[in-house]
Amino acid sequence: MHNVVFCIGLFLFCTSCFANNVEISVYGHDERGLANTMVYLLPKDPVTAKTALNMAIMDQVNTQFLPHILAVQKQASVRFPHSDSIKHHEYSFSTAKVFELQRYKGLQAEPLLFSKTGVVELGCNVHDWMLGYIYVVDTPYFAKTDIDGRAQFDVPNGEYEVNTWHPRIQDNTGELALKIEVHKDMAKTIIIPSKLLPSLQPFQNETDEFFEYE
């Protein structure tokens, strides 16, 4: 009898942990896929969320932040390795993280801990055109969309809120949130109703930056 109860409990536990493939597509008002858009799934039940806190890297290459947008989970650490041969003075005055790093090549800074959720806008006091973002989320289920505007997730059964973000999206992203109930593989689409804001980057050297169109 005890073995039967144990097997039933084990079955229910495994069912709740079953991974489903969820595909989220993000399209603009012109029905084109929006690449490099942050997409993240907030589980209704935090217990279902696994931990994925790897060291992330925000580099500086050819006087630009690389990647232009970095997504990390709350409580993750980020290294700023500084691959340029010239001086940088990186900073952020964002609510989610305030810091300053003044360095030359070869001078390595300690990793920074990102313990608050939200957008961390990066700049450089030496090079005014340098602009980057670190987006901190309180979930392990996050990704940037590919060139076709798609993001893939493996998540267990449960209820989730799907959120999107990109600095050129001018709509209230909270109003774009999508509630989904996952119990099998599924695909959902989010359409950004308004035209994108103009790009603040005069040039890009990041090969996966596909946002340069109207």
PDB file of C-alpha atoms in Angstrom:
ATOM      1  CA  MET A   1       0.000   0.000   0.000  1.00  0.00           C
ATOM      2  CA  HIS A   2       2.811   2.407   0.893  1.00  0.00           C
ATOM      3  CA  ASN A   3       4.492   1.620  -2.433  1.00  0.00           C
ATOM      4  CA  VAL A   4       1.286   2.535  -4.300  1.00  0.00           C
ATOM      5  CA  VAL A   5       1.007   5.871  -2.494  1.00  0.00           C
ATOM      6  CA  PHE A   6       4.681   6.586  -3.187  1.00  0.00           C
ATOM      7  CA  CYS A   7       4.276   5.839  -6.900  1.00  0.00           C
ATOM      8  CA  ILE A   8       1.212   8.088  -7.180  1.00  0.00           C
ATOM      9  CA  GLY A   9       3.049  10.924  -5.435  1.00  0.00           C
ATOM     10  CA  LEU A  10       6.066  10.460  -7.672  1.00  0.00           C
ATOM     11  CA  PHE A  11       3.838  10.523 -10.765  1.00  0.00           C
ATOM     12  CA  LEU A  12       2.172  13.774  -9.672  1.00  0.00           C
ATOM     13  CA  PHE A  13       5.541  15.343  -8.921  1.00  0.00           C
ATOM     14  CA  CYS A  14       6.972  14.362 -12.307  1.00  0.00           C
ATOM     15  CA  THR A  15       3.852  15.627 -14.078  1.00  0.00           C
ATOM     16  CA  SER A  16       4.209  19.056 -12.455  1.00  0.00           C
ATOM     17  CA  CYS A  17       7.845  19.207 -13.590  1.00  0.00           C
ATOM     18  CA  PHE A  18       7.159  18.153 -17.171  1.00  0.00           C
ATOM     19  CA  ALA A  19       8.872  20.497 -19.604  1.00  0.00           C
ATOM     20  CA  ASN A  20       6.850  22.005 -22.438  1.00  0.00           C
ATOM     21  CA  ASN A  21       8.157  23.882 -25.443  1.00  0.00           C
ATOM     22  CA  VAL A  22       6.686  27.372 -25.575  1.00  0.00           C
ATOM     23  CA  GLU A  23       7.367  29.590 -28.591  1.00  0.00           C
ATOM     24  CA  ILE A  24       6.673  33.316 -28.317  1.00  0.00           C
ATOM     25  CA  SER A  25       6.703  35.426 -31.485  1.00  0.00           C
ATOM     26  CA  VAL A  26       6.918  39.225 -31.286  1.00  0.00           C
ATOM     27  CA  TYR A  27       5.785  41.299 -34.261  1.00  0.00           C
ATOM     28  CA  GLY A  28       5.747  45.022 -34.905  1.00  0.00           C
ATOM     29  CA  HIS A  29       2.897  47.126 -36.243  1.00  0.00           C
ATOM     30  CA  ASP A  30       4.124  46.284 -39.741  1.00  0.00           C
ATOM     31  CA  GLU A  31       3.792  42.535 -39.000  1.00  0.00           C
ATOM     32  CA  ARG A  32       7.546  42.014 -39.177  1.00  0.00           C
ATOM     33  CA  GLY A  33       9.338  39.992 -36.514  1.00  0.00           C
ATOM     34  CA  LEU A  34      11.148  42.102 -33.914  1.00  0.00           C
ATOM     35  CA  ALA A  35      14.587  40.698 -33.179  1.00  0.00           C
ATOM     36  CA  ASN A  36      16.548  41.207 -29.935  1.00  0.00           C
ATOM     37  CA  THR A  37      13.377  41.841 -27.969  1.00  0.00           C
ATOM     38  CA  MET A  38      13.475  40.658 -24.365  1.00  0.00           C
ATOM     39  CA  VAL A  39      10.812  38.064 -23.629  1.00  0.00           C
ATOM     40  CA  TYR A  40      10.377  36.583 -20.169  1.00  0.00           C
ATOM     41  CA  LEU A  41       7.833  34.315 -18.500  1.00  0.00           C
ATOM     42  CA  LEU A  42       6.835  34.977 -14.889  1.00  0.00           C
ATOM     43  CA  PRO A  43       5.410  31.818 -13.261  1.00  0.00           C
ATOM     44  CA  LYS A  44       2.324  32.269 -11.109  1.00  0.00           C
ATOM     45  CA  ASP A  45       3.795  29.771  -8.674  1.00  0.00           C
ATOM     46  CA  PRO A  46       7.427  30.745  -7.905  1.00  0.00           C
ATOM     47  CA  VAL A  47       8.099  27.194  -6.679  1.00  0.00           C
ATOM     48  CA  THR A  48       8.107  26.029 -10.302  1.00  0.00           C
ATOM     49  CA  ALA A  49      10.986  28.360 -11.160  1.00  0.00           C
ATOM     50  CA  LYS A  50      14.399  26.734 -11.430  1.00  0.00           C
ATOM     51  CA  THR A  51      17.631  28.577 -10.687  1.00  0.00           C
ATOM     52  CA  ALA A  52      19.875  29.563 -13.587  1.00  0.00           C
ATOM     53  CA  LEU A  53      22.393  32.037 -12.198  1.00  0.00           C
ATOM     54  CA  ASN A  54      25.410  31.914 -14.472  1.00  0.00           C
ATOM     55  CA  MET A  55      28.070  34.601 -14.718  1.00  0.00           C
ATOM     56  CA  ALA A  56      27.101  36.998 -17.515  1.00  0.00           C
ATOM     57  CA  ILE A  57      29.424  39.209 -19.569  1.00  0.00           C
ATOM     58  CA  MET A  58      28.961  42.767 -20.809  1.00  0.00           C
ATOM     59  CA  ASP A  59      32.052  43.588 -22.857  1.00  0.00           C
ATOM     60  CA  GLN A  60      33.301  46.745 -24.556  1.00  0.00           C
ATOM     61  CA  VAL A  61      34.443  46.203 -28.142  1.00  0.00           C
ATOM     62  CA  ASN A  62      35.237  48.941 -30.681  1.00  0.00           C
ATOM     63  CA  THR A  63      33.844  51.553 -28.283  1.00  0.00           C
ATOM     64  CA  GLN A  64      30.490  49.837 -28.009  1.00  0.00           C
ATOM     65  CA  PHE A  65      28.803  47.666 -25.415  1.00  0.00           C
ATOM     66  CA  LEU A  66      28.627  44.053 -26.504  1.00  0.00           C
ATOM     67  CA  PRO A  67      25.957  42.785 -26.406  1.00  0.00           C
ATOM     68  CA  HIS A  68      23.809  45.878 -26.837  1.00  0.00           C
ATOM     69  CA  ILE A  69      21.156  44.269 -24.607  1.00  0.00           C
ATOM     70  CA  LEU A  70      22.082  41.734 -21.925  1.00  0.00           C
ATOM     71  CA  ALA A  71      19.428  39.788 -20.018  1.00  0.00           C
ATOM     72  CA  VAL A  72      20.188  38.372 -16.575  1.00  0.00           C
ATOM     73  CA  GLN A  73      18.295  36.802 -13.715  1.00  0.00           C
ATOM     74  CA  LYS A  74      18.010  38.649 -10.414  1.00  0.00           C
ATOM     75  CA  GLN A  75      20.976  37.929  -8.105  1.00  0.00           C
ATOM     76  CA  ALA A  76      23.238  37.178 -11.079  1.00  0.00           C
ATOM     77  CA  SER A  77      26.719  38.685 -11.399  1.00  0.00           C
ATOM     78  CA  VAL A  78      28.029  40.432 -14.507  1.00  0.00           C
ATOM     79  CA  ARG A  79      31.656  40.819 -15.572  1.00  0.00           C
ATOM     80  CA  PHE A  80      32.857  43.814 -17.625  1.00  0.00           C
ATOM     81  CA  PRO A  81      36.069  42.429 -19.197  1.00  0.00           C
ATOM     82  CA  HIS A  82      37.010  45.547 -21.241  1.00  0.00           C
ATOM     83  CA  SER A  83      38.353  44.229 -24.561  1.00  0.00           C
ATOM     84  CA  ASP A  84      39.138  47.687 -25.967  1.00  0.00           C
ATOM     85  CA  SER A  85      42.667  49.129 -25.915  1.00  0.00           C
ATOM     86  CA  ILE A  86      41.476  52.569 -24.820  1.00  0.00           C
ATOM     87  CA  LYS A  87      40.096  54.055 -21.632  1.00  0.00           C
ATOM     88  CA  HIS A  88      36.440  53.654 -20.687  1.00  0.00           C
ATOM     89  CA  HIS A  89      34.442  55.107 -17.814  1.00  0.00           C
ATOM     90  CA  GLU A  90      31.303  52.985 -17.713  1.00  0.00           C
ATOM     91  CA  TYR A  91      28.443  53.992 -15.475  1.00  0.00           C
ATOM     92  CA  SER A  92      24.769  53.609 -14.699  1.00  0.00           C
ATOM     93  CA  PHE A  93      22.481  55.839 -12.655  1.00  0.00           C
ATOM     94  CA  SER A  94      19.479  53.537 -13.105  1.00  0.00           C
ATOM     95  CA  THR A  95      17.265  52.675 -10.141  1.00  0.00           C
ATOM     96  CA  ALA A  96      17.975  48.981 -10.600  1.00  0.00           C
ATOM     97  CA  LYS A  97      21.770  49.479 -10.346  1.00  0.00           C
ATOM     98  CA  VAL A  98      24.068  52.456  -9.764  1.00  0.00           C
ATOM     99  CA  PHE A  99      27.797  51.996 -10.430  1.00  0.00           C
ATOM    100  CA  GLU A 100      30.928  53.463 -12.026  1.00  0.00           C
ATOM    101  CA  LEU A 101      33.883  51.622 -13.557  1.00  0.00           C
ATOM    102  CA  GLN A 102      36.853  53.721 -14.690  1.00  0.00           C
ATOM    103  CA  ARG A 103      39.473  51.551 -16.367  1.00  0.00           C
ATOM    104  CA  TYR A 104      42.197  51.108 -18.939  1.00  0.00           C
ATOM    105  CA  LYS A 105      42.823  47.887 -20.860  1.00  0.00           C
ATOM    106  CA  GLY A 106      44.287  45.264 -18.582  1.00  0.00           C
ATOM    107  CA  LEU A 107      42.642  46.682 -15.462  1.00  0.00           C
ATOM    108  CA  GLN A 108      39.955  44.166 -14.591  1.00  0.00           C
ATOM    109  CA  ALA A 109      37.040  45.031 -12.322  1.00  0.00           C
ATOM    110  CA  GLU A 110      35.324  42.669  -9.924  1.00  0.00           C
ATOM    111  CA  PRO A 111      31.978  41.275 -11.133  1.00  0.00           C
ATOM    112  CA  LEU A 112      28.943  43.324 -10.146  1.00  0.00           C
ATOM    113  CA  LEU A 113      25.906  41.793  -8.464  1.00  0.00           C
ATOM    114  CA  PHE A 114      22.502  42.724  -9.897  1.00  0.00           C
ATOM    115  CA  SER A 115      20.000  42.245  -7.079  1.00  0.00           C
ATOM    116  CA  LYS A 116      17.126  44.464  -8.281  1.00  0.00           C
ATOM    117  CA  THR A 117      14.833  43.879 -11.230  1.00  0.00           C
ATOM    118  CA  GLY A 118      14.441  46.417 -14.009  1.00  0.00           C
ATOM    119  CA  VAL A 119      16.329  48.199 -16.762  1.00  0.00           C
ATOM    120  CA  VAL A 120      19.952  49.198 -16.170  1.00  0.00           C
ATOM    121  CA  GLU A 121      20.987  51.747 -18.806  1.00  0.00           C
ATOM    122  CA  LEU A 122      24.731  51.857 -19.450  1.00  0.00           C
ATOM    123  CA  GLY A 123      26.809  54.766 -20.674  1.00  0.00           C
ATOM    124  CA  CYS A 124      30.439  55.861 -20.931  1.00  0.00           C
ATOM    125  CA  ASN A 125      31.697  59.262 -19.753  1.00  0.00           C
ATOM    126  CA  VAL A 126      34.528  59.109 -22.295  1.00  0.00           C
ATOM    127  CA  HIS A 127      32.466  58.056 -25.322  1.00  0.00           C
ATOM    128  CA  ASP A 128      29.024  59.659 -25.348  1.00  0.00           C
ATOM    129  CA  TRP A 129      27.678  57.425 -28.123  1.00  0.00           C
ATOM    130  CA  MET A 130      28.156  54.222 -26.124  1.00  0.00           C
ATOM    131  CA  LEU A 131      24.804  52.919 -24.978  1.00  0.00           C
ATOM    132  CA  GLY A 132      23.873  49.518 -23.614  1.00  0.00           C
ATOM    133  CA  TYR A 133      21.281  47.845 -21.436  1.00  0.00           C
ATOM    134  CA  ILE A 134      21.182  45.142 -18.799  1.00  0.00           C
ATOM    135  CA  TYR A 135      17.653  43.897 -18.176  1.00  0.00           C
ATOM    136  CA  VAL A 136      17.219  42.118 -14.835  1.00  0.00           C
ATOM    137  CA  VAL A 137      14.268  39.748 -14.386  1.00  0.00           C
ATOM    138  CA  ASP A 138      13.041  37.671 -11.461  1.00  0.00           C
ATOM    139  CA  THR A 139      12.608  34.450 -13.428  1.00  0.00           C
ATOM    140  CA  PRO A 140      14.896  31.913 -15.105  1.00  0.00           C
ATOM    141  CA  TYR A 141      12.658  31.831 -18.183  1.00  0.00           C
ATOM    142  CA  PHE A 142      13.970  34.648 -20.368  1.00  0.00           C
ATOM    143  CA  ALA A 143      15.439  35.039 -23.846  1.00  0.00           C
ATOM    144  CA  LYS A 144      15.971  37.494 -26.695  1.00  0.00           C
ATOM    145  CA  THR A 145      14.069  36.949 -29.911  1.00  0.00           C
ATOM    146  CA  ASP A 146      15.913  35.794 -33.020  1.00  0.00           C
ATOM    147  CA  ILE A 147      15.993  37.546 -36.400  1.00  0.00           C
ATOM    148  CA  ASP A 148      12.422  36.354 -37.073  1.00  0.00           C
ATOM    149  CA  GLY A 149      11.130  37.631 -33.739  1.00  0.00           C
ATOM    150  CA  ARG A 150      10.873  34.212 -32.068  1.00  0.00           C
ATOM    151  CA  ALA A 151      11.931  33.088 -28.600  1.00  0.00           C
ATOM    152  CA  GLN A 152      11.872  29.500 -27.329  1.00  0.00           C
ATOM    153  CA  PHE A 153      11.343  28.285 -23.752  1.00  0.00           C
ATOM    154  CA  ASP A 154      11.208  24.939 -21.950  1.00  0.00           C
ATOM    155  CA  VAL A 155       8.904  25.379 -18.958  1.00  0.00           C
ATOM    156  CA  PRO A 156       6.969  23.055 -16.629  1.00  0.00           C
ATOM    157  CA  ASN A 157       3.190  22.949 -16.435  1.00  0.00           C
ATOM    158  CA  GLY A 158       1.657  26.018 -14.872  1.00  0.00           C
ATOM    159  CA  GLU A 159       0.352  29.536 -15.366  1.00  0.00           C
ATOM    160  CA  TYR A 160       2.650  32.271 -16.653  1.00  0.00           C
ATOM    161  CA  GLU A 161       2.625  35.928 -17.568  1.00  0.00           C
ATOM    162  CA  VAL A 162       4.532  36.657 -20.773  1.00  0.00           C
ATOM    163  CA  ASN A 163       6.297  40.048 -20.852  1.00  0.00           C
ATOM    164  CA  THR A 164       8.315  41.841 -23.532  1.00  0.00           C
ATOM    165  CA  TRP A 165      10.776  44.719 -23.491  1.00  0.00           C
ATOM    166  CA  HIS A 166      13.049  46.659 -25.833  1.00  0.00           C
ATOM    167  CA  PRO A 167      14.226  50.289 -25.508  1.00  0.00           C
ATOM    168  CA  ARG A 168      12.608  51.177 -28.842  1.00  0.00           C
ATOM    169  CA  ILE A 169       9.150  49.906 -27.872  1.00  0.00           C
ATOM    170  CA  GLN A 170       7.149  52.974 -26.859  1.00  0.00           C
ATOM    171  CA  ASP A 171       3.975  51.188 -25.799  1.00  0.00           C
ATOM    172  CA  ASN A 172       3.295  50.441 -22.138  1.00  0.00           C
ATOM    173  CA  THR A 173       4.789  46.960 -21.945  1.00  0.00           C
ATOM    174  CA  GLY A 174       2.564  46.137 -18.976  1.00  0.00           C
ATOM    175  CA  GLU A 175      -0.440  46.421 -21.275  1.00  0.00           C
ATOM    176  CA  LEU A 176       1.201  43.971 -23.676  1.00  0.00           C
ATOM    177  CA  ALA A 177       1.535  41.254 -21.001  1.00  0.00           C
ATOM    178  CA  LEU A 178      -0.003  37.954 -22.016  1.00  0.00           C
ATOM    179  CA  LYS A 179      -1.401  35.346 -19.583  1.00  0.00           C
ATOM    180  CA  ILE A 180      -0.938  31.730 -20.640  1.00  0.00           C
ATOM    181  CA  GLU A 181      -1.626  28.334 -19.098  1.00  0.00           C
ATOM    182  CA  VAL A 182       0.954  25.748 -20.117  1.00  0.00           C
ATOM    183  CA  HIS A 183       0.246  22.018 -20.080  1.00  0.00           C
ATOM    184  CA  LYS A 184       1.567  21.106 -23.536  1.00  0.00           C
ATOM    185  CA  ASP A 185       3.721  22.557 -26.330  1.00  0.00           C
ATOM    186  CA  MET A 186       2.285  25.831 -27.556  1.00  0.00           C
ATOM    187  CA  ALA A 187       2.937  28.976 -29.603  1.00  0.00           C
ATOM    188  CA  LYS A 188       1.733  32.511 -28.898  1.00  0.00           C
ATOM    189  CA  THR A 189       2.111  35.860 -30.668  1.00  0.00           C
ATOM    190  CA  ILE A 190       2.524  39.354 -29.255  1.00  0.00           C
ATOM    191  CA  ILE A 191       1.978  42.317 -31.588  1.00  0.00           C
ATOM    192  CA  ILE A 192       3.515  45.711 -30.769  1.00  0.00           C
ATOM    193  CA  PRO A 193       0.850  48.186 -31.945  1.00  0.00           C
ATOM    194  CA  SER A 194       2.914  51.385 -32.235  1.00  0.00           C
ATOM    195  CA  LYS A 195       5.834  52.290 -34.451  1.00  0.00           C
ATOM    196  CA  LEU A 196       9.275  51.790 -32.914  1.00  0.00           C
ATOM    197  CA  LEU A 197      11.078  54.738 -31.397  1.00  0.00           C
ATOM    198  CA  PRO A 198      14.076  56.030 -33.415  1.00  0.00           C
ATOM    199  CA  SER A 199      17.364  54.284 -32.713  1.00  0.00           C
ATOM    200  CA  LEU A 200      19.787  56.174 -30.465  1.00  0.00           C
ATOM    201  CA  GLN A 201      22.720  54.159 -31.765  1.00  0.00           C
ATOM    202  CA  PRO A 202      24.550  55.952 -34.619  1.00  0.00           C
ATOM    203  CA  PHE A 203      26.106  52.642 -35.601  1.00  0.00           C
ATOM    204  CA  GLN A 204      26.161  49.022 -34.478  1.00  0.00           C
ATOM    205  CA  ASN A 205      28.855  46.377 -34.664  1.00  0.00           C
ATOM    206  CA  GLU A 206      26.822  43.652 -33.010  1.00  0.00           C
ATOM    207  CA  THR A 207      25.964  41.079 -35.637  1.00  0.00           C
ATOM    208  CA  ASP A 208      22.789  39.986 -33.863  1.00  0.00           C
ATOM    209  CA  GLU A 209      21.325  43.499 -33.723  1.00  0.00           C
ATOM    210  CA  PHE A 210      18.463  43.422 -36.231  1.00  0.00           C
ATOM    211  CA  PHE A 211      16.432  46.369 -34.999  1.00  0.00           C
ATOM    212  CA  GLU A 212      17.647  48.881 -37.577  1.00  0.00           C
ATOM    213  CA  TYR A 213      14.487  49.245 -39.642  1.00  0.00           C
ATOM    214  CA  GLU A 214      11.291  51.217 -39.427  1.00  0.00           C
TER     215      GLU A 214
END
